[in-house]
Amino acid sequence: MIAAPLAPHEQLQGRHFLDLADFHPAELRALLRLARELKSAPSLVARPLLRGRTLALLFEKPSLRTRVSFEVAITSLGGQALFATGGEMLVGTRETPEDAARVLSRYVDAVVIRTHEHEPLERFAAAAGVPVINGLSALAHPCQAFADVLTMEEHFGSLEGLRVVYLGDARNNVATSLAQAVVMLGGSMRFASPLSHRPREATLQQLAKLGARAGGRVRAFTDPVRALRGADVVYTDVWTSMGEEHLHERNAAMLLPYAVTERAFSFTAPHAVFMHCLPAHRGQEVEAGVIDGARSLVFDQAENRLHAQRALLVALITDGKGTSI
Ligand code: CP
Ligand code: NVA
């Protein structure tokens, strides 16, 4: 299937991908179209759309999915990846993020950065002459959310009116980006968490504004049962994110009522599915029977990281010649 051409405001070449709120819903829909097109047309993927292009991955935190899916995405389209972690090339320790960005922009065609803080990423992007992609920061994980809504669209056809419930640490990076993507596409996003882990007011306000354009809605609950009523998708993530390990005991105690159990699904719509960005901890945020059961989409979701990121790289690095964009 060949997707419709991008409208002028959907031109994505040269843009950064730091936070989904920087994008118009039409741009997110265009990326989703391209991801579906690349996924459903293996012959297109076999074409070297990124021949001779180099992607640098600079990671300050561990990764399985993000690293490997980006490396496979660019190499399968004819390009190459180089990966640096540890003390090798960290952003802002040996030199300013601005200097690192100016130098790398002379060598590579795009950069994926996984950082602790979001601010050095923004400084790096502001000085970079090539697209910079957020591969997870303390605030956002937009690549994950892009793959998540691709998975929801595949399963349900559309996000319009879809009820997505996120249980657990509702102020983390994954929760924030997921909610942005859901409301931008007209879905209804519900968070269930204790007040200590409730999204910040500014985030809720931003989500309400983002959703207003597309009919998306957002609500935060403390009672998981109220949040779960009628849910189509139940989503959770680790209770303690990377870099916050000192909060592990506190989070485990406070978030226990928000674990995704078989019982939680007795309050949802009968067809409800389970999603998790992975890595997961069975017996903590999710019961083994749920994540390993028939309603779990977690491995389709993980696979879609690859398809979504192929689309992202083609859209940000190229002018779309050779594809329908
Ligand atoms: N979901 C995700 O980003 O996984 P990694 O931390 O393994 O990259
Ligand atoms: N919230 C998690 C996501 C891991 C993919 C973290 O930041 O560690």
Short mmCIF file of C-alpha atoms in Angstrom, two decimals, residues 2-273:
data_model
loop_
_atom_site.label_atom_id
_atom_site.label_comp_id
_atom_site.label_asym_id
_atom_site.label_seq_id
_atom_site.Cartn_x
_atom_site.Cartn_y
_atom_site.Cartn_z
CA ILE A 2 1.41 3.41 -0.92
CA ALA A 3 0.64 6.17 1.58
CA ALA A 4 -0.66 9.59 0.62
CA PRO A 5 2.04 12.25 0.11
CA LEU A 6 2.94 14.50 3.04
CA ALA A 7 1.35 17.94 3.13
CA PRO A 8 3.86 20.84 3.22
CA HIS A 9 3.48 21.31 6.99
CA GLU A 10 4.33 17.66 7.42
CA GLN A 11 7.88 18.09 6.10
CA LEU A 12 10.01 16.38 8.68
CA GLN A 13 13.46 16.40 7.08
CA GLY A 14 16.06 18.03 9.35
CA ARG A 15 13.78 18.19 12.40
CA HIS A 16 14.75 17.01 15.89
CA PHE A 17 12.63 14.38 17.67
CA LEU A 18 12.94 15.29 21.34
CA ASP A 19 9.36 15.47 22.55
CA LEU A 20 6.08 14.61 20.84
CA ALA A 21 4.56 17.90 21.96
CA ASP A 22 6.84 19.59 19.39
CA PHE A 23 4.85 17.92 16.59
CA HIS A 24 1.47 18.55 15.01
CA PRO A 25 -0.93 15.59 15.14
CA ALA A 26 -0.82 15.53 11.32
CA GLU A 27 2.95 15.01 11.52
CA LEU A 28 2.54 12.13 13.96
CA ARG A 29 -0.08 10.61 11.65
CA ALA A 30 2.32 11.02 8.70
CA LEU A 31 5.05 9.19 10.61
CA LEU A 32 2.59 6.43 11.48
CA ARG A 33 1.61 6.12 7.82
CA LEU A 34 5.24 5.80 6.78
CA ALA A 35 5.91 3.22 9.52
CA ARG A 36 2.94 1.13 8.34
CA GLU A 37 4.11 1.49 4.75
CA LEU A 38 7.67 0.36 5.56
CA LYS A 39 6.40 -2.49 7.73
CA SER A 40 3.99 -3.79 5.11
CA ALA A 41 6.35 -3.46 2.14
CA PRO A 42 9.47 -5.55 2.69
CA SER A 43 10.73 -4.67 -0.79
CA LEU A 44 10.75 -1.01 0.21
CA VAL A 45 12.76 -1.81 3.31
CA ALA A 46 15.25 -3.70 1.16
CA ARG A 47 15.88 -0.51 -0.81
CA PRO A 48 18.86 1.39 0.54
CA LEU A 49 16.96 4.56 1.49
CA LEU A 50 19.73 5.48 3.94
CA ARG A 51 22.72 4.33 1.89
CA GLY A 52 25.91 6.02 3.05
CA ARG A 53 24.22 7.59 6.09
CA THR A 54 25.67 7.27 9.57
CA LEU A 55 23.74 7.33 12.83
CA ALA A 56 25.55 7.97 16.13
CA LEU A 57 24.03 6.56 19.32
CA LEU A 58 25.30 8.18 22.53
CA PHE A 59 23.90 6.40 25.57
CA GLU A 60 24.41 7.33 29.21
CA LYS A 61 22.07 4.56 30.43
CA PRO A 62 21.62 0.86 29.59
CA SER A 63 19.43 -0.17 26.64
CA LEU A 64 18.45 -3.31 24.75
CA ARG A 65 15.50 -2.33 22.54
CA THR A 66 16.38 1.26 21.69
CA ARG A 67 19.99 0.53 20.82
CA VAL A 68 19.41 -2.63 18.80
CA SER A 69 16.30 -1.42 16.97
CA PHE A 70 18.03 1.78 15.85
CA GLU A 71 21.15 -0.12 14.76
CA VAL A 72 19.09 -2.64 12.80
CA ALA A 73 16.87 0.13 11.37
CA ILE A 74 19.72 2.08 9.81
CA THR A 75 21.78 -0.91 8.66
CA SER A 76 18.74 -2.56 7.04
CA LEU A 77 18.25 0.62 4.99
CA GLY A 78 21.86 0.71 3.80
CA GLY A 79 23.44 2.96 6.44
CA GLN A 80 25.62 2.35 9.45
CA ALA A 81 25.49 2.99 13.18
CA LEU A 82 28.14 3.74 15.75
CA PHE A 83 27.43 3.31 19.44
CA ALA A 84 29.15 4.95 22.38
CA THR A 85 28.43 4.59 26.07
CA GLY A 86 30.12 4.89 29.44
CA GLY A 87 32.78 7.61 29.55
CA GLU A 88 33.43 7.49 25.82
CA MET A 89 31.28 10.28 24.47
CA LEU A 90 28.93 11.47 27.15
CA VAL A 91 27.07 14.64 26.48
CA GLY A 92 28.43 17.50 28.52
CA THR A 93 31.07 15.87 30.68
CA ARG A 94 34.29 16.25 28.66
CA GLU A 95 33.05 19.28 26.76
CA THR A 96 29.88 21.30 26.43
CA PRO A 97 26.89 19.70 24.71
CA GLU A 98 27.13 22.50 22.14
CA ASP A 99 30.73 21.69 21.17
CA ALA A 100 29.99 17.97 21.00
CA ALA A 101 26.98 18.67 18.80
CA ARG A 102 28.91 20.92 16.40
CA VAL A 103 31.67 18.33 16.02
CA LEU A 104 29.39 15.33 15.55
CA SER A 105 27.29 17.22 13.00
CA ARG A 106 30.40 17.26 10.77
CA TYR A 107 30.72 13.45 10.94
CA VAL A 108 27.27 11.87 11.05
CA ASP A 109 23.77 12.33 9.61
CA ALA A 110 21.73 11.99 12.83
CA VAL A 111 22.31 11.41 16.53
CA VAL A 112 20.27 9.41 19.06
CA ILE A 113 20.94 10.38 22.67
CA ARG A 114 19.86 8.59 25.86
CA THR A 115 20.50 10.90 28.82
CA HIS A 116 19.67 11.36 32.46
CA GLU A 117 18.61 15.00 32.31
CA HIS A 118 16.61 16.46 29.44
CA GLU A 119 18.36 19.84 29.41
CA PRO A 120 21.76 18.75 27.95
CA LEU A 121 19.81 17.01 25.19
CA GLU A 122 18.03 20.25 24.33
CA ARG A 123 21.30 22.18 24.38
CA PHE A 124 22.92 19.55 22.14
CA ALA A 125 19.99 19.71 19.70
CA ALA A 126 19.97 23.51 19.60
CA ALA A 127 23.60 23.50 18.42
CA ALA A 128 23.41 20.45 16.13
CA GLY A 129 23.25 20.73 12.35
CA VAL A 130 21.73 17.25 12.00
CA PRO A 131 18.55 15.70 13.46
CA VAL A 132 18.80 14.74 17.14
CA ILE A 133 16.52 12.01 18.48
CA ASN A 134 15.65 11.54 22.14
CA GLY A 135 16.37 7.88 22.90
CA LEU A 136 14.98 8.43 26.45
CA SER A 137 15.56 11.23 28.93
CA ALA A 138 14.22 11.77 32.43
CA LEU A 139 11.25 13.64 30.90
CA ALA A 140 10.32 11.83 27.72
CA HIS A 141 10.59 8.66 25.64
CA PRO A 142 9.01 9.71 22.34
CA CYS A 143 10.38 6.78 20.28
CA GLN A 144 8.62 4.37 22.63
CA ALA A 145 5.34 6.26 22.41
CA PHE A 146 5.51 6.34 18.61
CA ALA A 147 5.86 2.53 18.53
CA ASP A 148 3.12 2.20 21.16
CA VAL A 149 0.51 4.10 19.16
CA LEU A 150 1.54 2.21 16.02
CA THR A 151 0.78 -0.99 17.95
CA MET A 152 -2.57 0.34 19.21
CA GLU A 153 -3.59 1.42 15.70
CA GLU A 154 -2.73 -2.01 14.34
CA HIS A 155 -4.79 -3.70 17.04
CA PHE A 156 -7.79 -1.36 17.25
CA GLY A 157 -7.74 0.39 13.85
CA SER A 158 -7.76 3.91 15.35
CA LEU A 159 -7.06 5.70 18.61
CA GLU A 160 -10.13 7.90 18.37
CA GLY A 161 -12.10 7.33 21.56
CA LEU A 162 -9.76 4.54 22.68
CA ARG A 163 -9.46 4.33 26.49
CA VAL A 164 -5.85 3.90 27.58
CA VAL A 165 -5.10 3.50 31.29
CA TYR A 166 -1.58 3.85 32.68
CA LEU A 167 -1.02 2.41 36.17
CA GLY A 168 2.05 3.09 38.33
CA ASP A 169 4.62 5.89 38.13
CA ALA A 170 2.47 8.28 36.14
CA ARG A 171 5.04 11.07 36.14
CA ASN A 172 7.81 9.18 34.38
CA ASN A 173 9.16 9.57 30.84
CA VAL A 174 7.17 6.70 29.30
CA ALA A 175 3.86 7.79 30.86
CA THR A 176 4.29 11.37 29.67
CA SER A 177 5.18 10.55 26.06
CA LEU A 178 2.53 7.84 25.81
CA ALA A 179 -0.14 10.26 27.01
CA GLN A 180 0.97 12.91 24.52
CA ALA A 181 0.69 10.46 21.62
CA VAL A 182 -2.68 9.10 22.77
CA VAL A 183 -4.40 12.47 23.19
CA MET A 184 -2.87 13.83 19.96
CA LEU A 185 -4.59 10.99 18.11
CA GLY A 186 -7.95 11.52 19.83
CA GLY A 187 -7.69 8.86 22.55
CA SER A 188 -8.70 9.10 26.18
CA MET A 189 -5.77 8.84 28.60
CA ARG A 190 -6.27 7.92 32.25
CA PHE A 191 -3.53 7.76 34.86
CA ALA A 192 -3.89 5.80 38.10
CA SER A 193 -1.27 6.49 40.77
CA PRO A 194 -0.85 7.74 44.32
CA LEU A 195 -0.60 11.53 44.59
CA SER A 196 3.20 11.18 44.97
CA HIS A 197 3.40 9.73 41.42
CA ARG A 198 0.62 11.74 39.79
CA PRO A 199 1.61 13.69 36.66
CA ARG A 200 2.62 17.28 37.37
CA GLU A 201 -0.14 19.87 36.89
CA ALA A 202 1.83 21.45 34.03
CA THR A 203 1.92 18.07 32.26
CA LEU A 204 -1.83 17.56 32.71
CA GLN A 205 -2.50 21.03 31.36
CA GLN A 206 -0.22 20.45 28.38
CA LEU A 207 -1.98 17.14 27.67
CA ALA A 208 -5.42 18.75 27.85
CA LYS A 209 -4.25 21.37 25.35
CA LEU A 210 -2.65 18.83 23.02
CA GLY A 211 -5.80 16.70 23.14
CA ALA A 212 -8.15 19.61 22.52
CA ARG A 213 -6.99 19.76 18.89
CA ALA A 214 -7.90 16.13 18.26
CA GLY A 215 -10.66 15.31 20.75
CA GLY A 216 -8.25 13.55 23.13
CA ARG A 217 -8.87 13.71 26.89
CA VAL A 218 -6.83 13.20 30.04
CA ARG A 219 -7.75 12.40 33.66
CA ALA A 220 -5.69 11.43 36.71
CA PHE A 221 -7.12 9.08 39.36
CA THR A 222 -5.85 7.74 42.67
CA ASP A 223 -8.35 4.84 42.61
CA PRO A 224 -7.13 2.23 40.09
CA VAL A 225 -10.56 0.60 39.83
CA ARG A 226 -12.25 3.84 38.75
CA ALA A 227 -9.52 4.43 36.19
CA LEU A 228 -9.75 0.90 34.79
CA ARG A 229 -13.50 0.86 34.14
CA GLY A 230 -14.09 0.26 30.42
CA ALA A 231 -10.37 0.40 29.55
CA ASP A 232 -9.30 -0.84 26.12
CA VAL A 233 -5.56 -0.74 26.90
CA VAL A 234 -3.85 -1.20 30.27
CA TYR A 235 -0.27 0.05 30.27
CA THR A 236 2.44 0.01 32.89
CA ASP A 237 6.19 0.56 33.17
CA VAL A 238 8.81 -0.15 35.82
CA TRP A 239 8.06 1.42 39.19
CA THR A 240 11.58 2.81 39.46
CA SER A 241 13.20 4.38 36.41
CA MET A 242 16.89 4.35 35.60
CA GLY A 243 18.74 6.91 37.69
CA GLU A 244 16.14 6.81 40.49
CA GLU A 245 17.29 3.56 42.10
CA HIS A 246 17.51 5.22 45.53
CA LEU A 247 13.66 5.42 45.44
CA HIS A 248 13.17 1.70 44.84
CA GLU A 249 11.90 0.71 48.32
CA ARG A 250 9.58 3.69 48.59
CA ASN A 251 8.14 3.13 45.11
CA ALA A 252 7.63 -0.60 45.68
CA ALA A 253 5.54 0.13 48.79
CA MET A 254 3.56 3.04 47.34
CA LEU A 255 2.82 1.56 43.93
CA LEU A 256 1.78 -1.93 45.04
CA PRO A 257 -1.99 -1.13 44.75
CA TYR A 258 -1.32 -0.14 41.11
CA ALA A 259 0.19 -3.46 40.01
CA VAL A 260 -1.40 -4.84 36.84
CA THR A 261 -2.99 -8.10 37.98
CA GLU A 262 -5.55 -10.51 36.52
CA ARG A 263 -8.02 -8.90 38.92
CA ALA A 264 -7.34 -5.46 37.41
CA PHE A 265 -8.62 -6.81 34.09
CA SER A 266 -11.98 -7.73 35.64
CA PHE A 267 -12.77 -3.96 35.56
CA THR A 268 -11.74 -3.31 31.95
CA ALA A 269 -13.56 -3.88 28.68
CA PRO A 270 -13.55 -7.63 27.92
CA HIS A 271 -11.30 -7.14 24.89
CA ALA A 272 -8.71 -5.06 26.80
CA VAL A 273 -5.03 -5.61 26.00
#
